[in-house]
Amino acid sequence: MAAHFGRRLYKGAATTAVAALAVAALSASQAPGVTADGPDRQSAADATPSPETAEGSGATGNSPYYTDLPPLNSPNPSPSASTGTDTSGVSEAGIPATVLDAYKKAEASLREKKPGCNLPWQLLAAIGKVESGQARGGRVSADGTTLSPILGPQLDGNGFALIKDTDNGAYDGNSSYDQAVGPMQFIPSTWEWAGRDGNGDGREDPNNIYDAALAAGHYLCRFDWDLSDQRDLDRAILSYNNSTEYLNTVLSWLEYYRKGTHEIPDGTGTLPVDRSDTTVRPTPTYPSSPSTPGTSPEPGRTPGKPSGAAPSPKPPADPDSGTPTTPPGTTPPTPTDTVDHLEDAGTAKLTAMAGDTFGERLRARAETDAGKAVAKVRIRFTVVGDTDTTFSGGESVATVVTDSSGVAVAPALQAGEKTGPVAVRATVAGRTVKGVAYKATVTERAADTLVRTGDKALTCVPGGEFADPVELKATYEGGAADQVAATATLVTSADDPAVNDKGPYFKDADGNAVRTLGGLRTDANGLLKLPQLYADDTAGAFLLRVTTAGGATLTVELTVAAAETESPAPSAEPAPSAEPAPSAEPSASAEPSASPTA
């Protein structure tokens, strides 16, 4: 709540003076590394939210909270302490087991997701103590869901902020006004974008301590604050509930839990007693909602005005500036109060391939009802619907302050793997005014060029298998086209894309011949290596066609031919003739000898 309440006495203090001294001593210890007498000292009470650090009604709608402060004695008293020592510190320091586990799990998650935030789980414990008394002393089921709903009062403007129903009663059961819900007391409109699934059950339930603790951690870390820095820590707490008393109370419990705590059984935690709404309610900040005449405790009353008098009407707008004038003695409106609506500030067509960053960024302009620009207003951009597209950094919500021209430019959108339309909404943080709806489109990953990585001829004998694999590289606008879907088909001819039922083929998981392969995808470097190719008994030239999303196509020639047979080698010497060579000289004829007569 916005007003500063009187600080309550610490438990165990004997007198008001003792309590005041204790509070002063504790306040002096809040800022790590800063001495009480140092020139740079700034007490928690001096820290006030600004348009740059606090969002309207915060996570809780500035709902009431518990104002109990930690006991004076240490949460870890010395074993040698006398039996008469007040041991209330020991019981106060105990945190129910499931609740403590949720805080520590949230811290571990934020340490991984946002290491620069330096979120301590003790801060979640401090906020959980102040908001709900650690889920009413740990009355939660095994999965972390509260055994009964924890609801703040309806925010009807009667002493509280005016927040009309935003969830049709889905979370708080109230279809007229919003109420803070769950152990970390989120209002429904905040939970819509801040909700997280902390226990992995697929739901984002504000009544579950795991979900709520993780959501609170992300909420406190959403502006890249470093919570190890005291000024950023103060800003983060004030953004949760815009009250200096709230800040001081949370810081007190944070310091207390840092000194020591321990696990206790669920349902046995110490329940707080004192609440901020049991004291005089503060005057509502204009113009959230004027109170009904005659209601207590007289919000909007000015000196000299009788009790129960009607509140002052809304100041007239200055026709030249478009900004309401402020009568003397009233709280001036903040820039956020003057916003009447948002306009699209020239956002172009939003299209990106899956996995890529959108080249265009969302732009929204805050304007008064007279069309004047409003600077220093927080604009919340929220990605909605079933999509894995996020802003850079992995968040689905980004909050940006408008510049001097009233324009807020969202961080770049990062396309996820789910293709199709994406919806983004821009709203004014802390106000319910006309926003801007944007439409974006995520297209399938694509390639515009496909080439072979080698030029060796691809051949095979009938009935054999191709020795060399078919490897391709896909690119898009000159860069590697990674994770692009592709299809490989053995086609009939260059002019006929029908599947060829003969020739080379792939094998499916059962070893059967297939001549079309779908479900292929390039790797991180745009490379695509096809499975082993085989050949049936048909010889000839065949064509393999590979196509990718985006239209890149490549046709590869495959040859199936029988191996060539070798001819016998000729003899070195001629074979000898079978007939004898003729004689060089003719033979002489012999004369017969004459026989003598008797």
Coordinates of C-alpha atoms in Angstrom, one line a residue:
M1 CA 0.0 0.0 0.0
A2 CA 1.2 3.5 -0.8
A3 CA 1.1 5.1 2.6
H4 CA 3.8 4.9 5.3
F5 CA 2.4 3.0 8.3
G6 CA 3.8 3.4 11.8
R7 CA 6.5 0.8 12.4
R8 CA 5.3 -1.9 14.7
L9 CA 7.0 -2.9 17.9
Y10 CA 9.3 -5.9 17.7
K11 CA 8.3 -9.0 19.6
G12 CA 10.1 -9.3 22.9
A13 CA 10.8 -5.6 23.3
A14 CA 9.9 -4.4 26.8
T15 CA 9.0 -0.8 25.9
T16 CA 8.4 1.4 22.9
A17 CA 11.8 3.0 23.4
V18 CA 13.6 -0.4 23.3
A19 CA 11.7 -1.3 20.1
A20 CA 12.5 2.0 18.4
L21 CA 16.2 1.5 19.2
A22 CA 16.0 -2.0 17.8
V23 CA 14.4 -0.9 14.6
A24 CA 17.0 1.8 14.2
A25 CA 19.8 -0.7 14.7
L26 CA 18.3 -3.1 12.2
S27 CA 17.7 -0.4 9.6
A28 CA 21.4 0.5 9.9
S29 CA 22.4 -3.0 8.9
Q30 CA 20.2 -3.3 5.8
A31 CA 22.7 -2.0 3.2
P32 CA 25.6 -4.4 2.9
G33 CA 29.0 -2.7 2.9
V34 CA 27.5 0.7 4.0
T35 CA 28.4 2.1 7.4
A36 CA 25.9 4.0 9.5
D37 CA 28.0 7.1 9.4
G38 CA 29.1 6.9 5.8
P39 CA 28.4 9.8 3.5
D40 CA 26.7 7.5 0.9
R41 CA 24.3 6.0 3.4
Q42 CA 20.7 5.8 2.3
S43 CA 18.1 4.2 4.6
A44 CA 15.3 2.0 3.2
A45 CA 12.8 4.6 4.2
D46 CA 14.4 7.1 1.8
A47 CA 14.0 4.7 -1.2
T48 CA 10.9 5.6 -3.3
P49 CA 9.8 4.1 -6.5
S50 CA 10.0 6.0 -9.7
P51 CA 8.4 5.5 -13.1
E52 CA 11.6 3.7 -14.1
T53 CA 11.6 1.2 -11.3
A54 CA 8.1 0.5 -10.1
E55 CA 5.0 -0.6 -12.1
G56 CA 1.7 0.9 -11.0
S57 CA 0.1 -1.4 -8.5
G58 CA 2.9 -4.0 -8.5
A59 CA 2.5 -7.7 -8.4
T60 CA -0.1 -7.6 -5.6
G61 CA -2.1 -4.6 -6.6
N62 CA -0.7 -3.1 -3.4
S63 CA -2.9 -5.4 -1.4
P64 CA -2.6 -5.6 2.4
Y65 CA 0.3 -7.6 3.9
Y66 CA 1.5 -8.8 7.3
T67 CA 3.4 -6.2 9.3
D68 CA 4.8 -8.5 12.0
L69 CA 8.6 -7.9 12.3
P70 CA 11.2 -10.4 13.3
P71 CA 12.1 -10.9 17.0
L72 CA 15.1 -9.1 18.4
N73 CA 17.0 -12.2 19.4
S74 CA 19.1 -14.2 17.0
P75 CA 17.5 -17.0 14.9
N76 CA 20.4 -19.1 16.0
P77 CA 20.9 -18.5 19.8
S78 CA 24.1 -19.8 21.4
P79 CA 23.9 -23.3 23.0
S80 CA 25.2 -21.8 26.1
A81 CA 22.4 -19.3 26.5
S82 CA 20.5 -19.5 29.8
T83 CA 17.2 -21.3 30.0
G84 CA 15.5 -18.0 30.5
T85 CA 16.4 -16.8 27.0
D86 CA 13.6 -15.9 24.7
T87 CA 13.6 -18.7 22.1
S88 CA 10.9 -17.1 19.8
G89 CA 13.6 -16.5 17.3
V90 CA 14.1 -20.2 16.8
S91 CA 10.4 -20.8 15.9
E92 CA 10.2 -17.7 13.8
A93 CA 13.2 -18.8 11.8
G94 CA 11.6 -22.1 10.9
I95 CA 10.2 -22.4 7.3
P96 CA 7.9 -25.2 6.3
A97 CA 9.7 -27.9 4.4
T98 CA 7.8 -27.7 1.1
V99 CA 7.8 -23.9 1.1
L100 CA 11.5 -23.7 1.8
D101 CA 12.2 -26.2 -1.0
A102 CA 10.1 -24.1 -3.4
Y103 CA 12.2 -21.0 -2.6
K104 CA 15.5 -22.8 -3.0
K105 CA 14.4 -24.4 -6.3
A106 CA 13.3 -20.9 -7.6
E107 CA 16.7 -19.5 -6.7
A108 CA 18.5 -22.3 -8.5
S109 CA 16.4 -21.8 -11.6
L110 CA 17.0 -18.0 -11.6
R111 CA 20.8 -18.6 -11.1
E112 CA 20.8 -20.5 -14.4
K113 CA 18.3 -18.4 -16.3
K114 CA 19.3 -14.9 -15.0
P115 CA 22.6 -15.2 -13.2
G116 CA 23.2 -11.4 -13.2
C117 CA 20.1 -10.9 -11.0
N118 CA 21.7 -12.6 -7.9
L119 CA 18.3 -13.5 -6.4
P120 CA 18.7 -14.9 -2.9
W121 CA 16.0 -17.4 -1.8
Q122 CA 15.9 -15.5 1.5
L123 CA 14.2 -12.7 -0.4
L124 CA 11.5 -15.0 -1.6
A125 CA 11.1 -16.2 2.0
A126 CA 10.9 -12.6 3.3
I127 CA 8.2 -11.8 0.7
G128 CA 6.4 -15.1 1.4
K129 CA 6.4 -14.3 5.1
V130 CA 5.0 -10.8 4.6
E131 CA 2.4 -11.8 2.0
S132 CA 1.0 -15.0 3.4
G133 CA 2.9 -16.1 6.5
Q134 CA 4.7 -18.8 4.4
A135 CA 1.5 -20.1 2.9
R136 CA -0.2 -20.0 6.3
G137 CA 2.5 -21.8 8.1
G138 CA 3.0 -24.3 5.3
R139 CA -0.5 -25.6 4.9
V140 CA 0.2 -27.1 1.4
S141 CA -0.1 -30.5 -0.2
A142 CA 2.8 -32.6 -1.3
D143 CA 2.9 -30.9 -4.7
G144 CA 3.0 -27.4 -3.1
T145 CA -0.7 -26.4 -3.6
T146 CA -2.3 -24.6 -0.7
L147 CA -4.9 -26.7 1.1
S148 CA -7.3 -23.7 0.9
P149 CA -7.3 -20.6 -1.2
I150 CA -5.3 -17.6 0.0
L151 CA -7.1 -14.4 -1.1
G152 CA -6.6 -10.8 -0.4
P153 CA -9.5 -8.3 -0.1
Q154 CA -11.3 -7.3 -3.3
L155 CA -9.6 -4.3 -4.9
D156 CA -12.7 -2.1 -5.2
G157 CA -11.1 1.2 -4.6
N158 CA -12.4 1.4 -1.0
G159 CA -9.1 2.1 0.7
F160 CA -7.2 0.0 -1.8
A161 CA -6.4 0.3 -5.5
L162 CA -9.3 -0.1 -7.9
I163 CA -8.7 -3.1 -10.2
K164 CA -11.9 -4.3 -11.9
D165 CA -12.1 -8.0 -12.8
T166 CA -9.6 -9.1 -15.4
D167 CA -9.9 -12.9 -15.2
N168 CA -13.7 -13.4 -15.0
G169 CA -13.1 -14.8 -11.6
A170 CA -11.0 -17.7 -12.9
Y171 CA -8.3 -17.3 -10.1
D172 CA -10.0 -15.4 -7.4
G173 CA -13.7 -16.4 -7.8
N174 CA -14.6 -12.7 -8.1
S175 CA -16.1 -11.5 -11.4
S176 CA -16.4 -7.9 -10.2
Y177 CA -13.0 -7.0 -8.8
D178 CA -9.6 -8.6 -8.7
Q179 CA -8.1 -10.0 -5.6
A180 CA -4.5 -11.1 -4.8
V181 CA -4.2 -14.9 -5.0
G182 CA -2.0 -17.5 -3.5
P183 CA 1.0 -17.6 -1.2
M184 CA 2.9 -14.9 -3.0
Q185 CA -0.3 -12.8 -3.6
F186 CA -0.4 -12.1 -7.3
I187 CA -3.3 -10.3 -8.8
P188 CA -4.8 -12.1 -11.8
S189 CA -3.7 -9.5 -14.4
T190 CA -0.1 -9.9 -13.2
W191 CA -0.2 -13.7 -13.0
E192 CA -1.5 -13.8 -16.6
W193 CA 2.0 -12.9 -17.8
A194 CA 4.2 -13.5 -14.8
G195 CA 2.9 -17.1 -14.0
R196 CA 5.4 -19.9 -14.2
D197 CA 5.3 -23.7 -13.8
G198 CA 7.7 -24.4 -11.0
N199 CA 6.8 -28.0 -10.2
G200 CA 6.7 -29.3 -13.8
D201 CA 3.1 -30.4 -13.8
G202 CA 2.3 -28.5 -16.9
R203 CA 0.2 -25.9 -15.1
E204 CA 0.8 -22.3 -13.9
D205 CA -1.1 -22.1 -10.6
P206 CA -0.8 -19.1 -8.3
N207 CA -2.0 -21.3 -5.5
N208 CA 1.0 -23.6 -5.8
I209 CA 4.1 -22.4 -3.9
Y210 CA 6.5 -23.8 -6.5
D211 CA 4.8 -22.0 -9.3
A212 CA 4.3 -18.8 -7.2
A213 CA 7.9 -18.7 -5.9
L214 CA 9.4 -19.1 -9.4
A215 CA 7.0 -16.4 -10.8
A216 CA 8.0 -14.1 -7.9
G217 CA 11.7 -14.7 -8.7
H218 CA 11.2 -13.8 -12.4
Y219 CA 9.1 -10.8 -11.5
L220 CA 11.8 -9.4 -9.2
C221 CA 14.5 -10.0 -11.9
R222 CA 12.5 -8.8 -14.9
F223 CA 14.4 -5.5 -15.4
D224 CA 17.9 -6.8 -15.3
W225 CA 18.2 -5.6 -11.7
D226 CA 21.2 -6.9 -9.7
L227 CA 19.7 -7.7 -6.3
S228 CA 23.1 -7.8 -4.7
D229 CA 23.0 -4.0 -5.2
Q230 CA 21.0 -2.3 -2.4
R231 CA 19.4 0.3 -4.7
D232 CA 18.3 -2.4 -7.2
L233 CA 17.1 -4.6 -4.3
D234 CA 14.9 -1.7 -3.0
R235 CA 13.5 -1.0 -6.5
A236 CA 12.6 -4.7 -7.0
I237 CA 10.8 -4.9 -3.6
L238 CA 8.9 -1.6 -4.2
S239 CA 7.8 -2.9 -7.6
Y240 CA 6.2 -5.9 -5.8
N241 CA 4.2 -3.6 -3.5
N242 CA 4.6 0.1 -3.7
S243 CA 5.0 1.0 0.0
T244 CA 8.0 2.2 2.0
E245 CA 6.6 0.3 5.0
Y246 CA 6.4 -2.8 2.9
L247 CA 10.0 -2.3 1.8
N248 CA 11.2 -2.0 5.4
T249 CA 9.3 -5.0 6.5
V250 CA 10.6 -7.2 3.7
L251 CA 14.1 -6.0 4.3
S252 CA 13.8 -6.8 8.0
W253 CA 12.8 -10.4 7.3
L254 CA 15.4 -10.8 4.6
E255 CA 18.1 -9.8 7.0
Y256 CA 16.7 -12.1 9.7
Y257 CA 16.6 -15.1 7.3
R258 CA 20.1 -14.4 6.1
K259 CA 21.3 -14.9 9.7
G260 CA 19.9 -18.4 9.8
T261 CA 16.8 -20.5 9.3
H262 CA 15.9 -24.2 9.3
E263 CA 13.3 -26.6 8.0
I264 CA 10.2 -27.4 9.9
P265 CA 7.3 -29.8 9.1
D266 CA 4.6 -28.5 6.8
G267 CA 1.7 -26.9 8.7
T268 CA 3.7 -26.1 11.8
G269 CA 4.9 -22.6 10.9
T270 CA 4.3 -19.6 13.1
L271 CA 1.3 -17.6 11.8
P272 CA 1.6 -13.8 11.7
V273 CA -1.0 -11.6 13.3
D274 CA -0.8 -8.0 12.4
R275 CA -1.8 -6.7 8.9
S276 CA -1.5 -3.4 7.2
D277 CA -5.2 -3.2 6.6
T278 CA -6.0 -3.2 10.4
T279 CA -4.6 0.3 10.7
V280 CA -6.1 3.5 9.2
R281 CA -6.3 3.1 5.4
P282 CA -4.3 5.6 3.3
T283 CA -5.7 8.1 0.9
P284 CA -5.9 6.5 -2.5
T285 CA -3.5 7.9 -5.1
Y286 CA -5.4 9.9 -7.7
P287 CA -6.9 8.9 -10.1
S288 CA -7.0 5.1 -9.3
S289 CA -10.5 5.4 -7.9
P290 CA -12.4 8.0 -5.8
S291 CA -14.0 6.5 -2.7
T292 CA -17.7 6.2 -2.1
P293 CA -19.0 9.1 0.1
G294 CA -19.3 8.2 3.7
T295 CA -16.9 5.3 3.7
S296 CA -14.2 5.0 6.3
P297 CA -11.5 6.2 6.7
E298 CA -12.4 9.2 4.6
P299 CA -10.1 8.8 1.6
G300 CA -9.6 12.0 -0.3
R301 CA -10.7 14.2 2.6
T302 CA -9.1 17.7 2.8
P303 CA -8.7 20.0 5.8
G304 CA -12.0 21.8 6.6
K305 CA -14.1 19.4 4.6
P306 CA -16.7 17.6 6.7
S307 CA -16.4 13.8 7.3
G308 CA -18.2 11.8 4.7
A309 CA -18.1 14.6 2.1
A310 CA -17.9 13.5 -1.5
P311 CA -14.4 13.4 -2.9
S312 CA -13.2 16.1 -5.2
P313 CA -14.1 15.5 -8.9
K314 CA -11.5 14.6 -11.5
P315 CA -9.6 17.8 -12.3
P316 CA -10.3 19.2 -15.8
A317 CA -7.9 18.5 -18.5
D318 CA -5.8 21.4 -19.8
P319 CA -6.8 21.6 -23.5
D320 CA -3.3 22.7 -24.5
S321 CA -1.3 19.9 -22.8
G322 CA -3.9 17.1 -22.6
T323 CA -2.8 16.6 -19.0
P324 CA -5.1 17.1 -16.0
T325 CA -4.4 20.1 -13.9
T326 CA -3.8 19.4 -10.2
P327 CA -5.6 21.5 -7.5
P328 CA -3.4 22.6 -4.6
G329 CA -3.0 20.1 -1.8
T330 CA -3.8 17.0 -4.0
T331 CA -1.4 14.4 -5.2
P332 CA -0.3 15.1 -8.8
P333 CA -1.0 12.4 -11.4
T334 CA 1.9 10.3 -12.6
P335 CA 2.6 10.0 -16.3
T336 CA 1.0 6.6 -16.3
D337 CA -2.2 8.2 -14.9
T338 CA -2.5 10.5 -18.0
V339 CA -2.3 7.7 -20.6
D340 CA -5.6 7.2 -22.4
H341 CA -4.6 4.7 -25.0
L342 CA -1.7 3.1 -26.9
E343 CA -1.1 3.3 -30.7
D344 CA 1.1 1.2 -33.0
A345 CA 4.1 3.4 -33.6
G346 CA 4.8 2.2 -37.2
T347 CA 5.6 -1.5 -36.7
A348 CA 6.2 -3.1 -40.1
K349 CA 5.3 -6.6 -41.2
L350 CA 6.6 -9.1 -38.6
T351 CA 7.9 -12.3 -40.3
A352 CA 10.8 -14.6 -39.5
M353 CA 11.9 -18.1 -40.2
A354 CA 11.8 -20.6 -37.3
G355 CA 14.9 -20.1 -35.1
D356 CA 15.7 -16.7 -36.5
T357 CA 15.4 -13.2 -35.0
F358 CA 12.7 -11.0 -36.3
G359 CA 14.2 -8.1 -38.2
E360 CA 11.4 -5.7 -37.2
R361 CA 10.8 -4.7 -33.6
L362 CA 7.4 -3.9 -31.9
R363 CA 6.8 -0.2 -31.3
A364 CA 4.0 1.3 -29.2
R365 CA 3.2 4.9 -28.4
A366 CA 1.5 6.1 -25.3
E367 CA -0.9 9.0 -25.8
T368 CA -3.3 11.1 -23.7
D369 CA -7.0 11.5 -24.8
A370 CA -5.9 14.5 -26.7
G371 CA -3.3 12.5 -28.7
K372 CA -0.3 13.9 -26.8
A373 CA 2.7 11.7 -26.3
V374 CA 3.4 10.5 -22.7
A375 CA 7.0 9.8 -21.7
K376 CA 8.3 7.7 -18.8
V377 CA 5.4 5.2 -19.0
R378 CA 6.0 1.5 -18.7
I379 CA 4.6 -0.5 -21.7
R380 CA 4.3 -4.2 -21.2
F381 CA 4.7 -6.4 -24.4
T382 CA 3.4 -9.9 -23.9
V383 CA 3.6 -12.9 -26.3
V384 CA 0.3 -14.7 -26.0
G385 CA -1.1 -18.0 -27.3
D386 CA 0.4 -21.4 -28.0
T387 CA 3.8 -20.5 -29.3
D388 CA 7.5 -20.9 -28.4
T389 CA 8.4 -17.5 -29.9
T390 CA 9.8 -15.3 -27.2
F391 CA 11.7 -12.0 -26.7
S392 CA 15.5 -12.2 -26.7
G393 CA 16.6 -13.8 -23.5
G394 CA 13.8 -16.3 -23.5
E395 CA 11.1 -14.3 -21.8
S396 CA 7.5 -14.0 -23.1
V397 CA 7.1 -10.6 -21.4
A398 CA 9.2 -7.4 -21.9
T399 CA 8.5 -4.1 -20.2
V400 CA 9.9 -0.9 -21.7
V401 CA 9.7 2.7 -20.7
T402 CA 8.5 5.2 -23.3
D403 CA 11.0 7.8 -24.5
S404 CA 10.5 11.5 -24.9
S405 CA 8.3 10.9 -28.0
G406 CA 6.1 8.5 -26.0
V407 CA 7.4 5.5 -27.9
A408 CA 8.5 2.2 -26.4
V409 CA 10.5 -0.2 -28.6
A410 CA 10.3 -3.9 -27.5
P411 CA 13.4 -6.2 -27.5
A412 CA 13.8 -8.2 -30.7
L413 CA 11.5 -11.2 -31.0
Q414 CA 13.1 -14.6 -31.4
A415 CA 11.2 -17.1 -33.5
G416 CA 10.7 -20.5 -32.0
E417 CA 10.2 -23.8 -33.9
K418 CA 6.4 -23.7 -34.0
T419 CA 5.4 -22.2 -37.3
G420 CA 2.3 -20.1 -37.9
P421 CA 0.8 -16.9 -36.5
V422 CA 2.1 -15.3 -33.3
A423 CA 0.1 -12.8 -31.3
V424 CA 1.7 -10.0 -29.2
R425 CA -0.1 -7.5 -27.0
A426 CA 1.1 -4.1 -25.7
T427 CA -0.5 -2.7 -22.5
V428 CA 0.2 0.0 -20.0
A429 CA 1.6 -1.4 -16.8
G430 CA -0.7 -0.6 -14.0
R431 CA -3.6 0.7 -16.1
T432 CA -6.5 -0.8 -18.0
V433 CA -6.6 1.3 -21.2
K434 CA -6.8 0.5 -24.9
G435 CA -3.7 -1.4 -25.9
V436 CA -2.2 -2.6 -29.2
A437 CA -2.4 -6.1 -30.7
Y438 CA 0.3 -7.2 -33.1
K439 CA 0.4 -10.2 -35.5
A440 CA 3.6 -11.9 -36.4
T441 CA 4.3 -15.0 -38.5
V442 CA 6.9 -17.7 -38.1
T443 CA 7.7 -19.6 -41.3
E444 CA 9.4 -22.9 -41.9
R445 CA 13.2 -22.9 -42.1
A446 CA 14.1 -22.7 -45.8
A447 CA 17.0 -22.9 -48.3
D448 CA 17.4 -21.2 -51.6
T449 CA 20.5 -23.1 -52.9
L450 CA 21.4 -26.8 -52.8
V451 CA 24.7 -28.2 -54.1
R452 CA 26.8 -31.4 -53.9
T453 CA 29.9 -31.3 -51.7
G454 CA 31.8 -33.5 -54.2
D455 CA 32.0 -34.1 -57.9
K456 CA 32.9 -37.8 -58.1
A457 CA 30.6 -39.9 -60.4
L458 CA 28.1 -42.0 -58.6
T459 CA 28.2 -45.5 -60.0
C460 CA 27.2 -49.1 -59.0
V461 CA 26.9 -52.6 -60.5
P462 CA 23.5 -54.2 -60.8
G463 CA 22.5 -55.8 -57.5
G464 CA 25.2 -53.9 -55.6
E465 CA 25.5 -50.7 -53.5
F466 CA 26.9 -47.3 -54.2
A467 CA 30.3 -46.9 -52.6
D468 CA 30.2 -43.1 -52.3
P469 CA 27.5 -41.4 -50.3
V470 CA 25.4 -38.5 -51.6
E471 CA 26.2 -35.4 -49.5
L472 CA 24.7 -32.0 -50.1
K473 CA 25.0 -28.5 -48.7
A474 CA 22.0 -26.1 -48.3
T475 CA 22.3 -22.3 -48.0
Y476 CA 20.0 -19.4 -47.6
E477 CA 21.1 -16.0 -48.8
G478 CA 24.6 -17.2 -48.8
G479 CA 24.6 -18.6 -45.2
A480 CA 24.3 -22.2 -44.1
A481 CA 20.6 -23.2 -43.9
D482 CA 20.5 -25.3 -40.8
Q483 CA 17.6 -27.6 -39.7
V484 CA 15.9 -27.3 -43.1
A485 CA 13.5 -30.1 -44.1
A486 CA 14.3 -32.0 -47.3
T487 CA 12.9 -34.9 -49.4
A488 CA 14.9 -37.3 -51.7
T489 CA 13.1 -39.1 -54.6
L490 CA 14.3 -41.4 -57.4
V491 CA 12.4 -39.8 -60.3
T492 CA 11.5 -41.3 -63.6
S493 CA 13.1 -38.5 -65.7
A494 CA 14.1 -34.9 -65.7
D495 CA 10.7 -34.0 -67.0
D496 CA 8.7 -36.6 -65.1
P497 CA 8.8 -36.3 -61.2
A498 CA 7.0 -39.6 -60.8
V499 CA 8.8 -42.1 -58.6
N500 CA 10.8 -44.6 -60.7
D501 CA 10.0 -48.2 -59.7
K502 CA 13.3 -49.6 -61.0
G503 CA 17.0 -48.9 -60.5
P504 CA 18.6 -47.4 -57.3
Y505 CA 16.7 -47.4 -54.0
F506 CA 17.1 -46.7 -50.3
K507 CA 16.1 -49.2 -47.5
D508 CA 13.6 -48.6 -44.8
A509 CA 13.9 -49.9 -41.2
D510 CA 12.7 -53.4 -42.3
G511 CA 15.2 -53.6 -45.2
N512 CA 12.5 -53.0 -47.9
A513 CA 13.3 -50.9 -51.0
V514 CA 12.0 -47.4 -50.9
R515 CA 12.5 -44.7 -53.5
T516 CA 11.2 -41.6 -51.7
L517 CA 12.7 -40.4 -48.3
G518 CA 10.9 -37.7 -46.3
G519 CA 11.7 -36.3 -42.9
L520 CA 15.3 -35.4 -43.9
R521 CA 16.9 -32.3 -42.3
T522 CA 20.1 -30.5 -42.7
D523 CA 22.5 -30.3 -39.8
A524 CA 23.8 -27.1 -38.0
N525 CA 26.2 -26.5 -40.9
G526 CA 23.5 -26.9 -43.6
L527 CA 24.9 -30.3 -44.6
L528 CA 22.7 -33.3 -45.6
K529 CA 24.2 -36.7 -46.0
L530 CA 21.7 -39.2 -47.5
P531 CA 21.5 -42.9 -46.4
Q532 CA 23.1 -45.7 -48.3
L533 CA 21.9 -46.2 -51.9
Y534 CA 21.5 -49.7 -53.4
A535 CA 20.8 -50.9 -57.0
D536 CA 18.5 -53.6 -58.3
D537 CA 19.3 -55.7 -61.4
T538 CA 18.3 -52.9 -63.8
A539 CA 21.2 -51.2 -65.6
G540 CA 21.1 -47.7 -66.9
A541 CA 21.2 -44.0 -66.0
F542 CA 18.9 -42.8 -63.2
L543 CA 18.1 -39.5 -61.5
L544 CA 17.9 -38.7 -57.7
R545 CA 16.1 -35.4 -57.0
V546 CA 16.4 -33.6 -53.6
T547 CA 14.2 -30.7 -52.6
T548 CA 14.1 -28.5 -49.5
A549 CA 11.6 -26.2 -47.9
G550 CA 12.0 -22.8 -49.6
G551 CA 12.2 -24.3 -53.1
A552 CA 15.9 -25.3 -53.4
T553 CA 16.2 -28.4 -55.7
L554 CA 19.1 -30.5 -57.0
T555 CA 19.1 -33.4 -59.4
V556 CA 21.9 -36.0 -59.1
E557 CA 22.8 -38.6 -61.8
L558 CA 23.3 -42.2 -60.8
T559 CA 24.7 -44.9 -63.1
V560 CA 24.1 -48.6 -62.8
A561 CA 26.3 -50.7 -65.2
A562 CA 27.9 -54.1 -65.4
A563 CA 31.6 -54.3 -64.9
E564 CA 33.6 -54.5 -68.1
T565 CA 35.2 -58.0 -69.0
E566 CA 38.9 -58.1 -70.0
S567 CA 40.1 -59.4 -73.6
P568 CA 42.9 -62.1 -73.8
A569 CA 46.4 -60.7 -74.4
P570 CA 48.2 -61.5 -77.8
S571 CA 51.2 -64.0 -77.9
A572 CA 54.8 -62.5 -78.3
E573 CA 55.9 -65.2 -80.9
P574 CA 54.0 -66.5 -84.0
A575 CA 52.9 -70.1 -83.8
P576 CA 55.0 -72.6 -85.9
S577 CA 53.6 -74.0 -89.2
A578 CA 52.4 -77.6 -89.3
E579 CA 53.8 -78.2 -92.8
P580 CA 57.6 -78.8 -93.4
A581 CA 59.5 -76.1 -95.3
P582 CA 60.3 -76.9 -99.0
S583 CA 63.9 -77.9 -99.9
A584 CA 66.1 -75.1 -101.4
E585 CA 67.6 -77.5 -104.2
P586 CA 65.8 -80.1 -106.4
S587 CA 67.2 -83.7 -105.8
A588 CA 69.3 -85.4 -108.7
S589 CA 67.7 -88.3 -110.7
A590 CA 70.0 -91.6 -110.6
E591 CA 70.7 -93.5 -113.8
P592 CA 69.8 -97.3 -113.7
S593 CA 72.9 -99.6 -114.1
A594 CA 73.0 -102.0 -117.2
S595 CA 73.0 -105.8 -116.5
P596 CA 75.7 -107.9 -118.4
T597 CA 74.4 -110.4 -121.0
A598 CA 75.4 -113.9 -121.1

